[in-house]
Short mmCIF file of N, CA and C in Angstrom, two decimals:
data_model
loop_
_atom_site.label_atom_id
_atom_site.label_comp_id
_atom_site.label_asym_id
_atom_site.label_seq_id
_atom_site.Cartn_x
_atom_site.Cartn_y
_atom_site.Cartn_z
N UNK A 82 66.22 29.67 20.65
CA UNK A 82 64.82 29.77 21.01
C UNK A 82 64.40 28.52 21.78
N UNK A 83 63.70 28.70 22.84
CA UNK A 83 63.23 27.59 23.66
C UNK A 83 61.92 27.06 23.08
N UNK A 84 61.83 25.76 22.92
CA UNK A 84 60.60 25.16 22.43
C UNK A 84 59.68 24.86 23.60
N UNK A 85 58.41 25.14 23.43
CA UNK A 85 57.43 24.86 24.47
C UNK A 85 56.95 23.43 24.34
N UNK A 86 56.74 22.79 25.45
CA UNK A 86 56.18 21.46 25.45
C UNK A 86 54.71 21.56 25.06
N UNK A 87 54.16 20.52 24.51
CA UNK A 87 52.75 20.51 24.12
C UNK A 87 51.87 20.91 25.30
N UNK A 88 51.01 21.88 25.08
CA UNK A 88 50.09 22.32 26.12
C UNK A 88 50.66 23.34 27.09
N UNK A 89 51.96 23.62 27.02
CA UNK A 89 52.58 24.59 27.93
C UNK A 89 52.25 26.00 27.44
N UNK A 90 51.86 26.85 28.36
CA UNK A 90 51.51 28.22 28.03
C UNK A 90 52.68 29.15 28.25
N UNK A 91 52.75 30.19 27.42
CA UNK A 91 53.77 31.20 27.62
C UNK A 91 53.42 32.02 28.86
N UNK A 92 54.42 32.39 29.63
CA UNK A 92 54.24 33.28 30.77
C UNK A 92 54.12 34.69 30.22
N UNK A 93 53.22 35.48 30.79
CA UNK A 93 52.99 36.84 30.32
C UNK A 93 53.70 37.84 31.23
N UNK A 94 54.46 38.72 30.59
CA UNK A 94 55.20 39.75 31.31
C UNK A 94 54.64 41.12 30.93
N UNK A 95 54.13 41.83 31.93
CA UNK A 95 53.64 43.18 31.69
C UNK A 95 54.80 44.16 31.85
N UNK A 96 54.95 45.06 30.89
CA UNK A 96 56.00 46.08 30.95
C UNK A 96 55.32 47.43 31.16
N UNK A 97 55.58 48.03 32.32
CA UNK A 97 54.99 49.31 32.66
C UNK A 97 56.03 50.41 32.71
N UNK A 98 55.65 51.57 32.18
CA UNK A 98 56.51 52.75 32.21
C UNK A 98 55.73 53.90 31.60
N UNK A 99 56.32 55.08 31.66
CA UNK A 99 55.77 56.16 30.85
C UNK A 99 56.17 55.85 29.41
N UNK A 100 55.37 56.32 28.47
CA UNK A 100 55.56 55.89 27.10
C UNK A 100 56.38 56.86 26.26
N UNK A 101 56.09 58.14 26.33
CA UNK A 101 56.74 59.11 25.43
C UNK A 101 58.25 59.15 25.59
N UNK A 102 58.72 59.13 26.83
CA UNK A 102 60.15 59.27 27.06
C UNK A 102 60.91 57.96 27.00
N UNK A 103 60.22 56.85 27.20
CA UNK A 103 60.92 55.56 27.28
C UNK A 103 60.58 54.61 26.13
N UNK A 104 60.05 55.14 25.05
CA UNK A 104 59.64 54.31 23.90
C UNK A 104 60.75 53.38 23.42
N UNK A 105 61.99 53.86 23.18
CA UNK A 105 63.02 52.92 22.69
C UNK A 105 63.37 51.84 23.71
N UNK A 106 63.30 52.18 24.98
CA UNK A 106 63.61 51.19 26.02
C UNK A 106 62.50 50.15 26.12
N UNK A 107 61.28 50.59 25.97
CA UNK A 107 60.14 49.66 25.97
C UNK A 107 60.28 48.67 24.81
N UNK A 108 60.64 49.19 23.64
CA UNK A 108 60.79 48.32 22.48
C UNK A 108 61.91 47.31 22.69
N UNK A 109 63.00 47.76 23.30
CA UNK A 109 64.12 46.85 23.56
C UNK A 109 63.71 45.75 24.53
N UNK A 110 62.97 46.11 25.57
CA UNK A 110 62.48 45.10 26.52
C UNK A 110 61.55 44.12 25.81
N UNK A 111 60.67 44.64 24.95
CA UNK A 111 59.76 43.76 24.19
C UNK A 111 60.56 42.78 23.34
N UNK A 112 61.61 43.29 22.68
CA UNK A 112 62.45 42.43 21.84
C UNK A 112 63.12 41.33 22.67
N UNK A 113 63.63 41.69 23.83
CA UNK A 113 64.29 40.72 24.70
C UNK A 113 63.29 39.65 25.14
N UNK A 114 62.11 40.08 25.56
CA UNK A 114 61.09 39.12 25.99
C UNK A 114 60.72 38.18 24.85
N UNK A 115 60.52 38.73 23.67
CA UNK A 115 60.17 37.90 22.51
C UNK A 115 61.29 36.93 22.14
N UNK A 116 62.54 37.35 22.31
CA UNK A 116 63.68 36.49 21.96
C UNK A 116 63.77 35.25 22.84
N UNK A 117 63.26 35.35 24.08
CA UNK A 117 63.27 34.18 24.95
C UNK A 117 62.37 33.08 24.39
N UNK A 118 61.28 33.45 23.77
CA UNK A 118 60.40 32.48 23.15
C UNK A 118 59.36 31.87 24.06
N UNK A 119 59.56 31.91 25.35
CA UNK A 119 58.58 31.29 26.24
C UNK A 119 57.89 32.33 27.13
N UNK A 120 58.04 33.60 26.78
CA UNK A 120 57.32 34.67 27.44
C UNK A 120 56.55 35.46 26.40
N UNK A 121 55.48 36.08 26.83
CA UNK A 121 54.69 36.95 25.96
C UNK A 121 54.64 38.33 26.61
N UNK A 122 55.11 39.38 25.89
CA UNK A 122 55.06 40.71 26.48
C UNK A 122 53.65 41.30 26.42
N UNK A 123 53.27 41.98 27.47
CA UNK A 123 52.03 42.76 27.50
C UNK A 123 52.47 44.21 27.66
N UNK A 124 52.15 45.03 26.68
CA UNK A 124 52.62 46.41 26.67
C UNK A 124 51.41 47.34 26.59
N UNK A 125 51.23 48.15 27.62
CA UNK A 125 50.04 48.98 27.74
C UNK A 125 49.80 49.82 26.49
N UNK A 126 50.69 50.69 26.14
CA UNK A 126 50.45 51.60 25.01
C UNK A 126 50.51 50.86 23.67
N UNK A 127 51.48 50.00 23.50
CA UNK A 127 51.65 49.32 22.22
C UNK A 127 50.50 48.36 21.92
N UNK A 128 49.90 47.77 22.96
CA UNK A 128 48.84 46.79 22.77
C UNK A 128 47.45 47.37 23.00
N UNK A 129 47.37 48.68 23.15
CA UNK A 129 46.08 49.35 23.36
C UNK A 129 45.18 49.16 22.15
N UNK A 130 43.93 48.75 22.33
CA UNK A 130 43.01 48.69 21.19
C UNK A 130 42.81 50.09 20.60
N UNK A 131 42.79 50.23 19.28
CA UNK A 131 42.62 51.54 18.66
C UNK A 131 41.35 52.24 19.16
N UNK A 132 41.48 53.54 19.41
CA UNK A 132 40.34 54.34 19.82
C UNK A 132 39.98 54.25 21.29
N UNK A 133 40.73 53.46 22.05
CA UNK A 133 40.45 53.30 23.47
C UNK A 133 40.97 54.50 24.24
N UNK A 134 40.16 55.01 25.16
CA UNK A 134 40.58 56.14 25.97
C UNK A 134 40.63 55.80 27.45
N UNK A 135 40.17 54.64 27.84
CA UNK A 135 40.13 54.26 29.25
C UNK A 135 41.39 53.48 29.61
N UNK A 136 42.46 54.22 29.88
CA UNK A 136 43.75 53.60 30.17
C UNK A 136 43.70 52.76 31.45
N UNK A 137 42.93 53.19 32.43
CA UNK A 137 42.87 52.45 33.69
C UNK A 137 42.34 51.03 33.47
N UNK A 138 41.21 50.92 32.78
CA UNK A 138 40.62 49.59 32.56
C UNK A 138 41.55 48.70 31.75
N UNK A 139 42.06 49.21 30.65
CA UNK A 139 42.92 48.39 29.78
C UNK A 139 44.18 47.96 30.54
N UNK A 140 44.83 48.90 31.22
CA UNK A 140 46.07 48.57 31.94
C UNK A 140 45.84 47.56 33.04
N UNK A 141 44.83 47.79 33.86
CA UNK A 141 44.61 46.88 34.98
C UNK A 141 44.17 45.50 34.50
N UNK A 142 43.42 45.44 33.40
CA UNK A 142 43.07 44.14 32.82
C UNK A 142 44.33 43.40 32.35
N UNK A 143 45.27 44.14 31.78
CA UNK A 143 46.53 43.51 31.35
C UNK A 143 47.31 42.99 32.55
N UNK A 144 47.35 43.77 33.62
CA UNK A 144 48.03 43.32 34.84
C UNK A 144 47.36 42.04 35.36
N UNK A 145 46.04 41.99 35.26
CA UNK A 145 45.32 40.79 35.74
C UNK A 145 45.65 39.55 34.91
N UNK A 146 46.10 39.74 33.67
CA UNK A 146 46.51 38.62 32.82
C UNK A 146 47.97 38.22 33.05
N UNK A 147 48.75 39.12 33.62
CA UNK A 147 50.20 38.95 33.70
C UNK A 147 50.62 37.97 34.78
N UNK A 148 51.79 37.38 34.54
CA UNK A 148 52.44 36.52 35.53
C UNK A 148 53.60 37.25 36.21
N UNK A 149 54.17 38.24 35.50
CA UNK A 149 55.34 38.98 35.98
C UNK A 149 55.14 40.44 35.59
N UNK A 150 55.63 41.34 36.43
CA UNK A 150 55.56 42.78 36.16
C UNK A 150 56.97 43.34 36.08
N UNK A 151 57.25 44.09 35.01
CA UNK A 151 58.50 44.84 34.89
C UNK A 151 58.12 46.31 34.81
N UNK A 152 58.73 47.13 35.66
CA UNK A 152 58.50 48.57 35.63
C UNK A 152 59.80 49.30 35.38
N UNK A 153 59.76 50.26 34.45
CA UNK A 153 60.94 51.11 34.23
C UNK A 153 60.49 52.56 34.44
N UNK A 154 61.28 53.28 35.22
CA UNK A 154 60.89 54.62 35.63
C UNK A 154 62.06 55.58 35.43
N UNK A 155 61.74 56.77 34.95
CA UNK A 155 62.78 57.76 34.70
C UNK A 155 62.38 59.09 35.32
N UNK A 156 62.06 60.07 34.50
CA UNK A 156 61.83 61.42 35.00
C UNK A 156 60.44 61.96 34.71
N UNK A 157 59.53 61.09 34.37
CA UNK A 157 58.14 61.51 34.16
C UNK A 157 57.24 60.67 35.04
N UNK A 158 56.22 61.31 35.60
CA UNK A 158 55.27 60.58 36.44
C UNK A 158 54.26 59.84 35.57
N UNK A 159 53.87 60.44 34.47
CA UNK A 159 52.98 59.77 33.54
C UNK A 159 51.56 60.29 33.56
N UNK A 160 50.77 59.65 32.73
CA UNK A 160 49.38 60.05 32.50
C UNK A 160 48.53 59.78 33.73
N UNK A 161 47.77 60.81 34.15
CA UNK A 161 46.83 60.68 35.26
C UNK A 161 45.44 60.80 34.67
N UNK A 162 44.71 59.70 34.69
CA UNK A 162 43.36 59.69 34.15
C UNK A 162 42.40 60.18 35.23
N UNK A 163 41.67 61.23 34.91
CA UNK A 163 40.65 61.74 35.83
C UNK A 163 39.47 60.78 35.79
N UNK A 164 39.21 60.15 36.94
CA UNK A 164 38.22 59.09 36.98
C UNK A 164 37.85 58.84 38.45
N UNK A 165 36.59 58.55 38.74
CA UNK A 165 36.20 58.25 40.12
C UNK A 165 36.96 57.07 40.73
N UNK A 166 37.46 56.16 39.88
CA UNK A 166 38.24 55.02 40.37
C UNK A 166 39.65 55.44 40.78
N UNK A 167 40.00 56.68 40.52
CA UNK A 167 41.35 57.18 40.78
C UNK A 167 41.29 58.44 41.65
N UNK A 168 40.72 58.34 42.86
CA UNK A 168 40.52 59.54 43.68
C UNK A 168 41.82 60.20 44.14
N UNK A 169 42.92 59.44 44.20
CA UNK A 169 44.20 60.01 44.62
C UNK A 169 44.98 60.60 43.45
N UNK A 170 44.40 60.55 42.27
CA UNK A 170 45.00 61.08 41.04
C UNK A 170 46.42 60.53 40.84
N UNK A 171 46.51 59.20 40.87
CA UNK A 171 47.76 58.52 40.61
C UNK A 171 47.95 58.34 39.11
N UNK A 172 49.20 58.24 38.70
CA UNK A 172 49.46 57.97 37.29
C UNK A 172 49.03 56.53 36.96
N UNK A 173 48.75 56.30 35.70
CA UNK A 173 48.41 54.94 35.28
C UNK A 173 49.57 54.00 35.61
N UNK A 174 50.80 54.48 35.48
CA UNK A 174 51.97 53.65 35.81
C UNK A 174 51.96 53.22 37.27
N UNK A 175 51.60 54.14 38.17
CA UNK A 175 51.56 53.78 39.59
C UNK A 175 50.38 52.86 39.88
N UNK A 176 49.26 53.08 39.20
CA UNK A 176 48.10 52.18 39.36
C UNK A 176 48.46 50.77 38.90
N UNK A 177 49.21 50.67 37.82
CA UNK A 177 49.64 49.35 37.33
C UNK A 177 50.51 48.66 38.37
N UNK A 178 51.47 49.39 38.92
CA UNK A 178 52.34 48.82 39.94
C UNK A 178 51.51 48.36 41.14
N UNK A 179 50.56 49.20 41.56
CA UNK A 179 49.72 48.86 42.71
C UNK A 179 48.96 47.55 42.48
N UNK A 180 48.43 47.39 41.26
CA UNK A 180 47.68 46.17 40.95
C UNK A 180 48.63 44.97 40.96
N UNK A 181 49.82 45.14 40.40
CA UNK A 181 50.80 44.04 40.40
C UNK A 181 51.15 43.64 41.83
N UNK A 182 51.28 44.62 42.71
CA UNK A 182 51.57 44.34 44.12
C UNK A 182 50.38 43.62 44.76
N UNK A 183 49.16 44.11 44.52
CA UNK A 183 47.95 43.46 45.07
C UNK A 183 47.88 42.00 44.65
N UNK A 184 48.27 41.72 43.42
CA UNK A 184 48.21 40.35 42.90
C UNK A 184 49.42 39.53 43.31
N UNK A 185 50.35 40.15 44.01
CA UNK A 185 51.55 39.49 44.48
C UNK A 185 52.38 38.93 43.32
N UNK A 186 52.43 39.69 42.22
CA UNK A 186 53.25 39.28 41.08
C UNK A 186 54.72 39.50 41.40
N UNK A 187 55.57 38.76 40.74
CA UNK A 187 56.99 39.08 40.75
C UNK A 187 57.09 40.46 40.14
N UNK A 188 57.77 41.38 40.83
CA UNK A 188 57.91 42.76 40.36
C UNK A 188 59.38 43.10 40.21
N UNK A 189 59.79 43.40 39.00
CA UNK A 189 61.16 43.81 38.70
C UNK A 189 61.12 45.27 38.28
N UNK A 190 61.73 46.15 39.06
CA UNK A 190 61.66 47.58 38.76
C UNK A 190 63.05 48.15 38.55
N UNK A 191 63.16 48.98 37.54
CA UNK A 191 64.41 49.61 37.14
C UNK A 191 64.20 51.11 37.12
N UNK A 192 65.11 51.84 37.75
CA UNK A 192 64.97 53.28 37.87
C UNK A 192 66.19 53.95 37.25
N UNK A 193 65.94 54.93 36.40
CA UNK A 193 67.03 55.69 35.79
C UNK A 193 67.70 56.55 36.85
N UNK A 194 69.01 56.41 37.05
CA UNK A 194 69.70 57.28 38.01
C UNK A 194 69.60 58.75 37.57
N UNK A 195 69.38 59.62 38.52
CA UNK A 195 69.20 61.04 38.23
C UNK A 195 70.38 61.66 37.50
N UNK A 196 71.58 61.12 37.73
CA UNK A 196 72.77 61.74 37.14
C UNK A 196 73.02 61.34 35.69
N UNK A 197 72.16 60.51 35.10
CA UNK A 197 72.37 60.07 33.73
C UNK A 197 72.32 61.25 32.77
N UNK A 198 73.44 61.58 32.17
CA UNK A 198 73.56 62.76 31.30
C UNK A 198 72.76 62.60 30.01
N UNK A 199 72.65 61.39 29.49
CA UNK A 199 71.97 61.21 28.20
C UNK A 199 70.49 61.54 28.28
N UNK A 200 69.96 61.72 29.48
CA UNK A 200 68.53 61.90 29.64
C UNK A 200 68.17 63.33 30.06
N UNK A 201 69.00 64.31 29.70
CA UNK A 201 68.79 65.67 30.17
C UNK A 201 67.90 66.52 29.28
N UNK A 202 67.36 65.98 28.23
CA UNK A 202 66.47 66.73 27.35
C UNK A 202 65.25 67.17 28.16
N UNK A 203 64.93 68.47 28.11
CA UNK A 203 63.83 69.01 28.92
C UNK A 203 62.49 68.32 28.67
N UNK A 204 62.26 67.80 27.48
CA UNK A 204 60.97 67.15 27.19
C UNK A 204 60.76 65.92 28.07
N UNK A 205 61.83 65.36 28.59
CA UNK A 205 61.74 64.14 29.38
C UNK A 205 61.68 64.38 30.88
N UNK A 206 61.77 65.63 31.30
CA UNK A 206 61.78 65.94 32.72
C UNK A 206 60.39 66.40 33.13
N UNK A 207 59.89 65.85 34.22
CA UNK A 207 58.56 66.23 34.72
C UNK A 207 58.56 67.70 35.10
N UNK A 208 57.73 68.50 34.44
CA UNK A 208 57.71 69.94 34.68
C UNK A 208 56.61 70.36 35.66
N UNK A 209 55.61 69.54 35.85
CA UNK A 209 54.53 69.85 36.77
C UNK A 209 54.99 69.54 38.19
N UNK A 210 54.92 70.54 39.08
CA UNK A 210 55.45 70.36 40.44
C UNK A 210 54.73 69.25 41.20
N UNK A 211 53.42 69.16 41.05
CA UNK A 211 52.66 68.10 41.74
C UNK A 211 53.09 66.73 41.24
N UNK A 212 53.20 66.59 39.92
CA UNK A 212 53.61 65.31 39.34
C UNK A 212 55.04 64.97 39.71
N UNK A 213 55.91 65.98 39.75
CA UNK A 213 57.31 65.74 40.14
C UNK A 213 57.37 65.22 41.58
N UNK A 214 56.57 65.79 42.46
CA UNK A 214 56.54 65.34 43.86
C UNK A 214 55.99 63.91 43.95
N UNK A 215 54.95 63.61 43.17
CA UNK A 215 54.39 62.26 43.17
C UNK A 215 55.40 61.25 42.62
N UNK A 216 56.15 61.65 41.59
CA UNK A 216 57.18 60.77 41.03
C UNK A 216 58.25 60.48 42.07
N UNK A 217 58.71 61.51 42.77
CA UNK A 217 59.74 61.31 43.80
C UNK A 217 59.23 60.38 44.90
N UNK A 218 57.99 60.58 45.33
CA UNK A 218 57.41 59.73 46.38
C UNK A 218 57.27 58.29 45.89
N UNK A 219 56.87 58.13 44.63
CA UNK A 219 56.71 56.79 44.07
C UNK A 219 58.06 56.07 44.00
N UNK A 220 59.10 56.77 43.54
CA UNK A 220 60.42 56.15 43.47
C UNK A 220 60.93 55.77 44.86
N UNK A 221 60.68 56.63 45.84
CA UNK A 221 61.07 56.31 47.21
C UNK A 221 60.34 55.07 47.69
N UNK A 222 59.05 55.02 47.40
CA UNK A 222 58.24 53.86 47.77
C UNK A 222 58.79 52.58 47.13
N UNK A 223 59.12 52.66 45.84
CA UNK A 223 59.69 51.48 45.17
C UNK A 223 60.96 51.02 45.86
N UNK A 224 61.82 51.98 46.22
CA UNK A 224 63.07 51.64 46.89
C UNK A 224 62.84 51.02 48.27
N UNK A 225 61.74 51.39 48.91
CA UNK A 225 61.43 50.84 50.22
C UNK A 225 60.77 49.46 50.14
N UNK A 226 60.05 49.20 49.07
CA UNK A 226 59.30 47.95 48.95
C UNK A 226 60.06 46.85 48.21
N UNK A 227 61.00 47.25 47.35
CA UNK A 227 61.68 46.28 46.49
C UNK A 227 63.17 46.56 46.44
N UNK A 228 63.89 45.60 45.95
CA UNK A 228 65.27 45.87 45.53
C UNK A 228 65.15 46.33 44.09
N UNK A 229 65.54 47.56 43.82
CA UNK A 229 65.44 48.08 42.46
C UNK A 229 66.84 48.11 41.85
N UNK A 230 66.88 48.29 40.55
CA UNK A 230 68.17 48.35 39.86
C UNK A 230 68.14 49.52 38.88
N UNK A 231 69.30 50.15 38.67
CA UNK A 231 69.34 51.22 37.66
C UNK A 231 69.32 50.61 36.27
N UNK A 232 68.93 51.41 35.29
CA UNK A 232 69.02 50.95 33.91
C UNK A 232 69.73 52.00 33.10
#
């Protein structure tokens, strides 16, 4: 464990992803971040105040606190909050990425390769055609804007 010097603040790392399908991976990333000792994980779903329904506000506020953004993406586009602030009906995950980009944060993105056999459970595959198209476009965009890595 790394000891912090007096007055030194922990760097905050926001972890963005869909939650239902990637819960164990999110927890593993949280554990890794905590093990370093000098980073603090910010996790949208896990750190949500109880009873909160405004995912956009909470998520974007967390991104505004973050120093680094980690995104993990698989086969779900994620929750789309119907809200006047979201006229393009983007997922909260894509809104988080957009805010991280606007803030010029270090962005580390990991994408599950389509051929991964362990992830073939139907519950994890985006079934809505519109969301599936948005997910494909988002992944393409990530590949064009960043160097991404499989996980």
